[in-house]
Short mmCIF file of C-alpha atoms in Angstrom, two decimals:
data_model
loop_
_atom_site.label_atom_id
_atom_site.label_comp_id
_atom_site.label_asym_id
_atom_site.label_seq_id
_atom_site.Cartn_x
_atom_site.Cartn_y
_atom_site.Cartn_z
CA UNK A 1 -12.92 -4.92 13.99
CA UNK A 2 -9.26 -4.88 12.95
CA UNK A 3 -8.80 -8.50 14.02
CA UNK A 4 -9.65 -10.12 11.14
CA UNK A 5 -7.28 -7.89 9.32
CA UNK A 6 -4.52 -8.59 11.47
CA UNK A 7 -5.15 -12.33 11.28
CA UNK A 8 -4.99 -12.05 7.76
CA UNK A 9 -1.76 -10.35 7.64
CA UNK A 10 -0.31 -12.73 9.99
CA UNK A 11 -1.40 -15.63 7.72
CA UNK A 12 0.27 -14.00 4.49
CA UNK A 13 3.38 -13.07 6.42
CA UNK A 14 3.80 -16.66 7.69
CA UNK A 15 3.33 -17.97 4.11
CA UNK A 16 5.91 -15.74 2.65
CA UNK A 17 8.41 -16.41 5.22
CA UNK A 18 8.04 -20.29 4.77
CA UNK A 19 8.07 -19.93 1.16
CA UNK A 20 11.78 -18.52 1.47
CA UNK A 21 12.45 -21.21 4.46
CA UNK A 22 11.56 -23.97 1.89
CA UNK A 23 13.80 -22.79 -0.48
CA UNK A 24 16.77 -22.99 1.65
CA UNK A 25 16.02 -25.67 3.65
CA UNK A 26 14.14 -27.96 1.41
CA UNK A 27 14.76 -27.18 -2.25
CA UNK A 28 18.32 -26.23 -1.73
CA UNK A 29 18.97 -29.52 0.44
CA UNK A 30 16.99 -32.58 -1.52
CA UNK A 31 16.74 -33.67 -4.97
CA UNK A 32 13.71 -33.14 -7.00
CA UNK A 33 10.85 -35.78 -6.43
CA UNK A 34 12.63 -37.58 -3.60
CA UNK A 35 11.27 -38.51 -0.44
CA UNK A 36 12.88 -36.04 1.29
CA UNK A 37 11.42 -33.04 -0.61
CA UNK A 38 7.83 -34.37 -0.10
CA UNK A 39 8.58 -34.69 3.74
CA UNK A 40 10.14 -31.00 4.09
CA UNK A 41 7.62 -29.82 1.98
CA UNK A 42 4.81 -31.09 4.29
CA UNK A 43 6.99 -29.85 7.23
CA UNK A 44 7.11 -26.42 5.77
CA UNK A 45 2.96 -26.54 5.73
CA UNK A 46 2.72 -27.38 9.07
CA UNK A 47 5.35 -24.71 10.40
CA UNK A 48 3.55 -22.24 8.35
CA UNK A 49 0.44 -23.20 10.48
CA UNK A 50 1.96 -23.57 13.47
CA UNK A 51 3.62 -20.30 13.44
CA UNK A 52 0.21 -18.40 12.62
CA UNK A 53 -1.89 -20.45 15.15
CA UNK A 54 -0.83 -18.78 18.64
CA UNK A 55 -2.04 -15.18 17.81
CA UNK A 56 -5.20 -16.75 15.74
CA UNK A 57 -6.51 -19.38 17.85
CA UNK A 58 -5.15 -19.08 21.56
CA UNK A 59 -7.15 -15.95 22.45
CA UNK A 60 -10.34 -17.86 21.25
CA UNK A 61 -9.71 -21.24 23.00
CA UNK A 62 -8.62 -19.31 26.26
CA UNK A 63 -5.59 -19.38 28.30
CA UNK A 64 -6.51 -23.01 29.86
CA UNK A 65 -7.61 -24.80 26.58
CA UNK A 66 -5.06 -23.06 24.56
CA UNK A 67 -2.28 -23.68 26.73
CA UNK A 68 -0.73 -26.52 24.66
CA UNK A 69 -1.09 -24.76 21.60
CA UNK A 70 0.51 -21.46 22.64
CA UNK A 71 3.78 -23.17 24.39
CA UNK A 72 4.13 -25.08 20.92
CA UNK A 73 3.66 -22.57 18.80
CA UNK A 74 5.32 -19.62 20.72
CA UNK A 75 8.43 -21.85 21.29
CA UNK A 76 8.35 -22.80 17.58
CA UNK A 77 8.03 -18.79 16.80
CA UNK A 78 11.21 -18.39 18.73
CA UNK A 79 13.23 -20.89 17.02
CA UNK A 80 11.99 -19.58 13.67
CA UNK A 81 13.20 -16.13 14.45
CA UNK A 82 16.90 -17.24 14.90
CA UNK A 83 16.86 -19.86 11.99
CA UNK A 84 15.81 -17.03 9.66
CA UNK A 85 18.61 -14.72 11.28
CA UNK A 86 21.18 -17.48 10.52
CA UNK A 87 19.77 -18.33 7.12
CA UNK A 88 20.23 -14.66 6.37
CA UNK A 89 23.54 -14.28 7.77
CA UNK A 90 24.62 -17.00 5.26
CA UNK A 91 23.12 -15.04 2.45
CA UNK A 92 26.38 -12.73 2.55
CA UNK A 93 29.05 -15.61 1.74
CA UNK A 94 26.53 -17.23 -0.65
CA UNK A 95 26.26 -13.98 -2.54
CA UNK A 96 30.03 -13.36 -2.74
CA UNK A 97 30.71 -16.92 -3.91
CA UNK A 98 28.09 -16.07 -6.73
CA UNK A 99 29.61 -12.94 -7.49
CA UNK A 100 33.11 -14.64 -7.89
CA UNK A 101 32.04 -17.41 -9.69
CA UNK A 102 30.39 -14.96 -12.57
CA UNK A 103 33.42 -12.70 -12.51
CA UNK A 104 35.23 -16.13 -13.47
CA UNK A 105 33.12 -17.17 -16.12
CA UNK A 106 33.34 -13.34 -17.86
CA UNK A 107 36.90 -13.42 -17.38
CA UNK A 108 37.63 -16.94 -19.02
CA UNK A 109 39.18 -18.16 -15.88
CA UNK A 110 36.48 -21.02 -15.01
CA UNK A 111 37.55 -24.52 -15.83
CA UNK A 112 35.46 -25.80 -18.65
CA UNK A 113 34.46 -29.43 -18.97
CA UNK A 114 35.82 -30.88 -22.02
CA UNK A 115 33.53 -31.98 -24.40
CA UNK A 116 34.50 -33.95 -27.81
CA UNK A 117 33.24 -32.57 -31.01
CA UNK A 118 30.39 -34.49 -32.17
CA UNK A 119 30.60 -36.75 -35.04
CA UNK A 120 28.69 -35.40 -38.37
CA UNK A 121 26.89 -37.81 -40.75
CA UNK A 122 27.10 -36.78 -44.40
CA UNK A 123 24.25 -34.49 -45.01
CA UNK A 124 22.83 -36.20 -47.84
CA UNK A 125 22.05 -39.05 -45.55
CA UNK A 126 19.07 -39.50 -43.48
CA UNK A 127 18.72 -42.47 -41.82
CA UNK A 128 15.51 -43.20 -38.93
CA UNK A 129 16.36 -42.94 -35.58
CA UNK A 130 14.97 -46.66 -35.23
CA UNK A 131 17.41 -48.26 -37.28
CA UNK A 132 19.70 -50.60 -35.30
CA UNK A 133 23.29 -50.41 -36.26
CA UNK A 134 26.04 -52.16 -34.95
CA UNK A 135 28.08 -50.34 -31.98
CA UNK A 136 31.85 -50.20 -32.69
CA UNK A 137 34.54 -49.61 -30.03
CA UNK A 138 37.77 -47.98 -31.18
CA UNK A 139 41.00 -49.23 -29.56
CA UNK A 140 43.17 -46.40 -28.41
CA UNK A 141 46.22 -48.59 -29.24
CA UNK A 142 45.53 -49.62 -32.70
CA UNK A 143 42.92 -47.05 -33.84
CA UNK A 144 41.04 -50.12 -35.19
CA UNK A 145 37.05 -50.45 -34.70
CA UNK A 146 35.64 -53.61 -33.13
CA UNK A 147 32.11 -54.95 -33.25
CA UNK A 148 29.99 -54.37 -29.92
CA UNK A 149 26.31 -54.55 -28.93
CA UNK A 150 23.95 -53.28 -31.17
CA UNK A 151 22.65 -49.17 -30.47
CA UNK A 152 19.96 -47.14 -32.17
CA UNK A 153 21.45 -44.38 -33.86
CA UNK A 154 20.09 -41.93 -31.25
CA UNK A 155 22.14 -43.60 -28.60
CA UNK A 156 25.32 -43.25 -30.98
CA UNK A 157 24.75 -39.79 -31.32
CA UNK A 158 24.29 -39.14 -27.37
CA UNK A 159 27.36 -41.17 -26.85
CA UNK A 160 29.45 -39.61 -29.45
CA UNK A 161 28.24 -35.96 -28.34
CA UNK A 162 29.48 -36.47 -24.69
CA UNK A 163 25.81 -35.84 -23.29
CA UNK A 164 25.83 -38.40 -21.05
CA UNK A 165 28.22 -38.60 -18.34
CA UNK A 166 29.18 -42.47 -18.04
CA UNK A 167 32.01 -41.66 -15.54
CA UNK A 168 31.66 -42.20 -11.95
CA UNK A 169 29.02 -39.34 -10.39
CA UNK A 170 30.69 -36.36 -8.59
CA UNK A 171 29.61 -35.21 -5.36
CA UNK A 172 27.18 -32.26 -5.86
CA UNK A 173 29.41 -29.49 -4.09
CA UNK A 174 26.39 -27.06 -4.07
CA UNK A 175 23.88 -29.60 -2.43
CA UNK A 176 26.52 -30.48 0.24
CA UNK A 177 27.06 -26.91 1.09
CA UNK A 178 23.51 -26.31 1.49
CA UNK A 179 22.65 -29.02 3.78
CA UNK A 180 25.68 -28.27 5.63
CA UNK A 181 24.54 -24.20 6.11
CA UNK A 182 21.05 -25.71 6.85
CA UNK A 183 22.27 -27.99 9.81
CA UNK A 184 24.30 -25.16 11.14
CA UNK A 185 21.42 -22.76 11.19
CA UNK A 186 19.15 -25.13 12.86
CA UNK A 187 21.95 -25.91 15.34
CA UNK A 188 22.37 -22.28 16.17
CA UNK A 189 18.54 -21.35 16.31
CA UNK A 190 17.77 -23.87 18.75
CA UNK A 191 21.02 -23.39 20.95
CA UNK A 192 19.68 -19.64 21.14
CA UNK A 193 16.17 -20.14 21.82
CA UNK A 194 16.86 -22.67 24.40
CA UNK A 195 19.29 -20.17 26.22
CA UNK A 196 16.78 -17.52 25.94
CA UNK A 197 13.78 -19.73 27.44
CA UNK A 198 16.04 -20.27 30.29
CA UNK A 199 16.41 -16.36 30.72
CA UNK A 200 13.21 -15.55 30.19
CA UNK A 201 11.61 -18.51 32.44
CA UNK A 202 14.16 -17.82 35.24
CA UNK A 203 14.04 -15.63 38.20
CA UNK A 204 14.11 -11.87 37.26
CA UNK A 205 17.30 -10.03 38.28
CA UNK A 206 17.11 -7.27 40.94
CA UNK A 207 18.42 -4.21 40.17
CA UNK A 208 19.08 -1.30 42.71
CA UNK A 209 19.15 2.07 41.02
CA UNK A 210 19.85 5.01 43.13
CA UNK A 211 18.25 8.45 41.36
CA UNK A 212 19.11 11.96 42.45
CA UNK A 213 16.00 14.26 42.49
CA UNK A 214 17.04 18.04 42.89
CA UNK A 215 14.94 19.69 45.57
CA UNK A 216 14.36 16.38 47.17
CA UNK A 217 13.10 16.81 50.94
CA UNK A 218 15.91 14.93 53.21
CA UNK A 219 13.24 12.86 55.03
CA UNK A 220 12.45 11.54 51.31
CA UNK A 221 16.19 10.61 50.79
CA UNK A 222 16.38 6.71 50.72
CA UNK A 223 12.76 6.14 49.99
CA UNK A 224 12.51 2.98 48.05
CA UNK A 225 10.32 2.49 45.10
CA UNK A 226 9.75 -1.16 43.66
CA UNK A 227 9.45 -1.10 39.87
CA UNK A 228 7.85 -3.95 38.09
CA UNK A 229 6.25 -4.16 34.93
CA UNK A 230 4.97 -6.56 31.98
CA UNK A 231 4.13 -9.81 33.87
CA UNK A 232 1.98 -10.76 30.68
CA UNK A 233 -0.30 -13.26 32.53
CA UNK A 234 -1.71 -15.42 30.37
CA UNK A 235 -1.54 -19.04 28.80
CA UNK A 236 2.17 -19.12 29.42
CA UNK A 237 2.45 -17.48 32.48
CA UNK A 238 0.15 -18.04 35.35
CA UNK A 239 -0.20 -18.07 39.19
CA UNK A 240 3.26 -19.50 40.45
CA UNK A 241 4.64 -16.68 37.95
CA UNK A 242 2.92 -13.88 40.12
CA UNK A 243 3.52 -15.65 43.33
CA UNK A 244 7.53 -15.50 42.48
CA UNK A 245 7.25 -11.97 41.73
CA UNK A 246 5.59 -10.99 44.75
CA UNK A 247 7.76 -13.07 46.98
CA UNK A 248 10.86 -11.22 45.58
CA UNK A 249 9.21 -7.95 45.68
CA UNK A 250 8.41 -8.57 49.40
CA UNK A 251 11.86 -9.15 49.96
CA UNK A 252 13.06 -5.89 49.02
CA UNK A 253 11.44 -4.07 51.86
CA UNK A 254 10.20 -1.24 49.56
CA UNK A 255 8.26 2.03 50.88
CA UNK A 256 6.32 1.69 47.64
CA UNK A 257 5.48 -0.63 45.19
CA UNK A 258 4.78 0.61 41.61
CA UNK A 259 3.28 -1.97 38.62
CA UNK A 260 3.68 -0.14 35.45
CA UNK A 261 1.30 -1.62 32.78
CA UNK A 262 0.53 -4.88 30.74
CA UNK A 263 -0.38 -6.94 33.69
CA UNK A 264 -2.27 -9.51 31.44
CA UNK A 265 -2.88 -10.77 28.32
CA UNK A 266 -6.59 -11.54 28.71
CA UNK A 267 -9.43 -10.91 30.84
CA UNK A 268 -10.10 -11.10 34.47
CA UNK A 269 -12.79 -13.70 34.02
CA UNK A 270 -10.17 -15.91 32.67
CA UNK A 271 -7.01 -14.71 34.69
CA UNK A 272 -8.07 -13.23 37.90
CA UNK A 273 -6.77 -16.60 39.82
CA UNK A 274 -3.20 -16.01 38.35
CA UNK A 275 -3.17 -12.30 39.48
CA UNK A 276 -4.34 -13.14 43.32
CA UNK A 277 -1.17 -13.35 44.60
CA UNK A 278 -0.83 -9.51 44.32
CA UNK A 279 -2.95 -9.14 47.46
CA UNK A 280 -0.01 -10.18 49.24
CA UNK A 281 2.17 -7.65 48.08
CA UNK A 282 4.10 -5.81 51.28
CA UNK A 283 5.11 -2.02 51.26
CA UNK A 284 5.10 0.95 53.59
CA UNK A 285 2.70 3.02 51.44
CA UNK A 286 0.91 0.47 49.10
CA UNK A 287 0.76 -0.84 45.74
CA UNK A 288 0.02 1.14 42.92
CA UNK A 289 -0.83 0.20 39.32
CA UNK A 290 -0.94 1.65 35.75
CA UNK A 291 -2.77 0.50 32.31
CA UNK A 292 -0.63 -0.63 29.74
CA UNK A 293 -1.46 -1.24 26.08
CA UNK A 294 -2.35 -5.03 26.59
CA UNK A 295 -5.11 -3.98 29.19
CA UNK A 296 -6.95 -2.56 26.18
CA UNK A 297 -6.22 -5.45 23.81
CA UNK A 298 -8.98 -7.55 25.54
CA UNK A 299 -11.26 -5.02 26.36
CA UNK A 300 -10.39 -5.75 29.79
CA UNK A 301 -9.02 -2.37 31.32
CA UNK A 302 -12.13 -1.37 33.65
CA UNK A 303 -12.51 -5.06 34.92
CA UNK A 304 -9.04 -5.16 35.69
CA UNK A 305 -9.15 -1.82 37.70
CA UNK A 306 -12.26 -3.39 39.82
CA UNK A 307 -10.37 -6.92 40.41
CA UNK A 308 -6.95 -4.85 41.54
CA UNK A 309 -8.90 -2.93 43.65
CA UNK A 310 -10.04 -6.18 45.40
CA UNK A 311 -6.41 -7.07 45.82
CA UNK A 312 -5.54 -3.97 47.58
CA UNK A 313 -3.83 -2.71 44.73
CA UNK A 314 -4.42 1.15 43.61
CA UNK A 315 -5.02 2.25 39.99
CA UNK A 316 -4.17 5.77 39.29
CA UNK A 317 -6.34 6.45 36.34
CA UNK A 318 -5.09 10.32 35.64
CA UNK A 319 -4.71 10.77 39.15
CA UNK A 320 -1.97 11.15 42.00
CA UNK A 321 -1.64 10.37 45.45
CA UNK A 322 0.36 11.85 48.14
CA UNK A 323 2.92 9.61 49.81
CA UNK A 324 3.99 11.05 53.11
CA UNK A 325 7.16 9.56 54.46
CA UNK A 326 8.98 10.90 57.37
CA UNK A 327 6.92 14.05 57.71
CA UNK A 328 7.78 15.00 53.94
CA UNK A 329 5.37 14.49 50.81
CA UNK A 330 6.04 13.00 47.46
CA UNK A 331 3.27 13.20 44.78
CA UNK A 332 2.98 9.71 42.88
CA UNK A 333 0.93 10.28 39.89
CA UNK A 334 -0.33 8.03 37.00
CA UNK A 335 -1.82 8.13 33.74
CA UNK A 336 -3.58 5.84 31.37
CA UNK A 337 -1.84 4.42 28.31
CA UNK A 338 -2.02 5.92 24.90
CA UNK A 339 -3.91 3.04 23.59
CA UNK A 340 -6.70 3.74 25.86
CA UNK A 341 -7.51 6.74 23.39
CA UNK A 342 -9.20 4.15 21.11
CA UNK A 343 -11.69 3.51 23.90
CA UNK A 344 -12.87 6.88 25.11
CA UNK A 345 -10.10 7.80 27.16
CA UNK A 346 -6.34 8.00 27.48
CA UNK A 347 -3.75 9.90 29.37
CA UNK A 348 -4.89 13.22 31.05
CA UNK A 349 -1.67 14.92 32.18
CA UNK A 350 -3.52 18.01 33.53
CA UNK A 351 -5.40 16.21 35.56
CA UNK A 352 -3.02 14.04 36.98
CA UNK A 353 -0.37 16.41 37.60
CA UNK A 354 -2.59 19.99 37.81
CA UNK A 355 -3.10 22.09 40.85
CA UNK A 356 -0.27 20.36 42.57
CA UNK A 357 2.28 21.99 44.92
CA UNK A 358 5.28 22.15 42.77
CA UNK A 359 7.69 22.28 45.35
CA UNK A 360 7.04 18.61 45.92
CA UNK A 361 9.08 16.08 43.73
CA UNK A 362 6.57 13.98 41.53
CA UNK A 363 7.05 10.64 40.27
CA UNK A 364 4.66 9.80 37.27
CA UNK A 365 4.02 6.29 36.28
CA UNK A 366 3.39 5.81 32.66
CA UNK A 367 3.47 2.57 30.80
CA UNK A 368 5.28 3.71 27.40
CA UNK A 369 8.48 5.35 27.32
CA UNK A 370 7.43 7.80 24.54
CA UNK A 371 5.09 9.66 27.01
CA UNK A 372 7.93 11.22 28.64
CA UNK A 373 8.26 14.22 26.16
CA UNK A 374 4.57 14.97 27.53
CA UNK A 375 5.80 14.42 31.27
CA UNK A 376 8.75 16.61 30.58
CA UNK A 377 6.54 19.72 29.82
CA UNK A 378 4.45 18.96 33.11
CA UNK A 379 7.66 19.57 35.00
CA UNK A 380 7.68 15.57 36.12
CA UNK A 381 10.90 14.74 37.92
CA UNK A 382 10.99 11.16 37.26
CA UNK A 383 8.93 8.82 35.05
CA UNK A 384 8.46 5.02 35.43
CA UNK A 385 7.92 3.13 32.36
CA UNK A 386 8.12 -0.35 31.02
CA UNK A 387 6.41 -1.77 27.52
CA UNK A 388 9.88 -2.40 25.51
CA UNK A 389 10.57 -5.43 27.47
CA UNK A 390 14.44 -4.38 26.78
CA UNK A 391 13.99 -5.25 23.19
CA UNK A 392 13.30 -8.70 24.48
CA UNK A 393 15.03 -10.67 22.04
CA UNK A 394 18.10 -9.56 19.69
CA UNK A 395 18.21 -8.15 17.48
CA UNK A 396 14.53 -6.58 18.48
CA UNK A 397 16.74 -5.16 21.23
CA UNK A 398 18.40 -2.65 18.73
CA UNK A 399 15.25 -2.12 16.39
CA UNK A 400 13.20 -0.92 19.59
CA UNK A 401 15.88 1.91 20.06
CA UNK A 402 14.24 3.54 17.01
CA UNK A 403 11.07 3.92 18.59
CA UNK A 404 11.70 4.90 22.11
CA UNK A 405 13.83 7.46 24.05
CA UNK A 406 15.27 4.77 26.30
CA UNK A 407 14.80 1.25 26.05
CA UNK A 408 16.17 -0.25 29.31
CA UNK A 409 17.75 1.50 32.21
CA UNK A 410 17.92 5.34 33.10
CA UNK A 411 17.89 8.14 30.74
CA UNK A 412 16.95 12.17 30.60
CA UNK A 413 14.46 13.93 28.43
CA UNK A 414 14.94 17.85 29.37
CA UNK A 415 14.84 18.08 33.15
CA UNK A 416 12.60 14.77 33.52
CA UNK A 417 14.49 11.49 34.30
CA UNK A 418 13.17 8.44 32.90
CA UNK A 419 13.60 4.90 34.31
CA UNK A 420 12.51 1.51 32.28
CA UNK A 421 12.49 -1.64 33.38
CA UNK A 422 12.79 -4.61 31.00
CA UNK A 423 9.55 -6.08 32.68
CA UNK A 424 9.38 -9.31 34.73
CA UNK A 425 7.50 -11.35 31.72
CA UNK A 426 7.47 -11.64 27.80
CA UNK A 427 4.95 -11.60 25.00
CA UNK A 428 4.91 -13.95 22.70
CA UNK A 429 8.30 -16.59 22.40
CA UNK A 430 9.06 -17.42 26.13
CA UNK A 431 12.49 -16.38 24.99
CA UNK A 432 14.74 -13.38 26.22
CA UNK A 433 18.23 -12.64 24.43
CA UNK A 434 19.94 -9.44 25.36
CA UNK A 435 17.47 -8.56 27.88
CA UNK A 436 16.86 -10.35 31.18
CA UNK A 437 13.80 -10.05 32.89
CA UNK A 438 13.90 -7.70 35.96
CA UNK A 439 12.67 -6.00 39.27
CA UNK A 440 13.90 -2.76 40.12
CA UNK A 441 14.41 -0.84 43.31
CA UNK A 442 15.05 2.68 42.75
CA UNK A 443 15.96 4.71 45.91
CA UNK A 444 15.69 8.49 45.74
CA UNK A 445 18.54 10.65 46.92
CA UNK A 446 18.70 14.25 47.39
#
């Protein structure tokens, strides 16, 4: 029900942003009425439509039909983000220059242009502007007037008032600086987006993280848990992406595999073939999944649970499983994502964690890091989360810190440790800057 409103907000935001981009990239860099300005204005309109199209049209078209539009639109969104940032950075020196110029004018230190005093005609004489008068030229050497071509009185007035610059045209310094700034911003945006795409589409890095848990039984020390999240299968990431993730995880020889939400941006009816390589995940004690917010965006959470069950991946919907390893037991629990509350369910910690043997360590899978506060109240030893993408694209990497206790890596809330993975995919632009994709191997230690 919110989709039409969200789409309207996207269109309005794109229009407002592109209005500002038109000012900086078209109006400030071209002359009025010229072909360059007309072409730039048309390109701005196309850009505004292209920026809004992926979020509005691709879900309706489906991942296969919408793939060309998704690639074009989302890549362009990445360029636009860094183009805006570069132009915003230039607003600072632009403002400084403007302030200094106004200060010079107020102090009278600016260099005024010399304008000759206009020749005043006697007040009692009134001559029509259409009257032709002989033009005269005054010699600088003799001071005498010599006849010239005829002019109208209006032309004489203009010439004597200094209103027309008859000398050679001088370069427009402001136009030059605006064009230089636009070219610089474009180069920075293109280079940054290219670097970010190479990072996002490349192999995830493998991080090995030892985590000590108080009271961990000696036989459990050395237990390896592979953590991956946010694959975001969809129009940009498909079967080959899943095959690569599975191949890398299988090479880690993990005891447990955990997939911590946001598997796909669509329904199994559209994306099941992209997820099927998950049936080949290898581990000692199995593979487990919890829902993320994106599973509920497309009303496909229940369908994905069924699909994953058929692939041998167990979904923990507010429940737990015993992991028996070398004669000792670890509780692995999972709760639904917070967004499930809009669909009549949601995280139920009492159900997932209640009645357990508290002498056992418990690891909780919960998609969003903010769920750590409730986990800490229930005595969880370690929470595994994703959701943040590590911020994905600088400077969003910094803004994400405002809403999450941990954005990337290991942290702690009260006595509960929290590990947040950057995820192995991306959402929106296929760009990662300052937050590389990752697969993590956590090794529990006593």
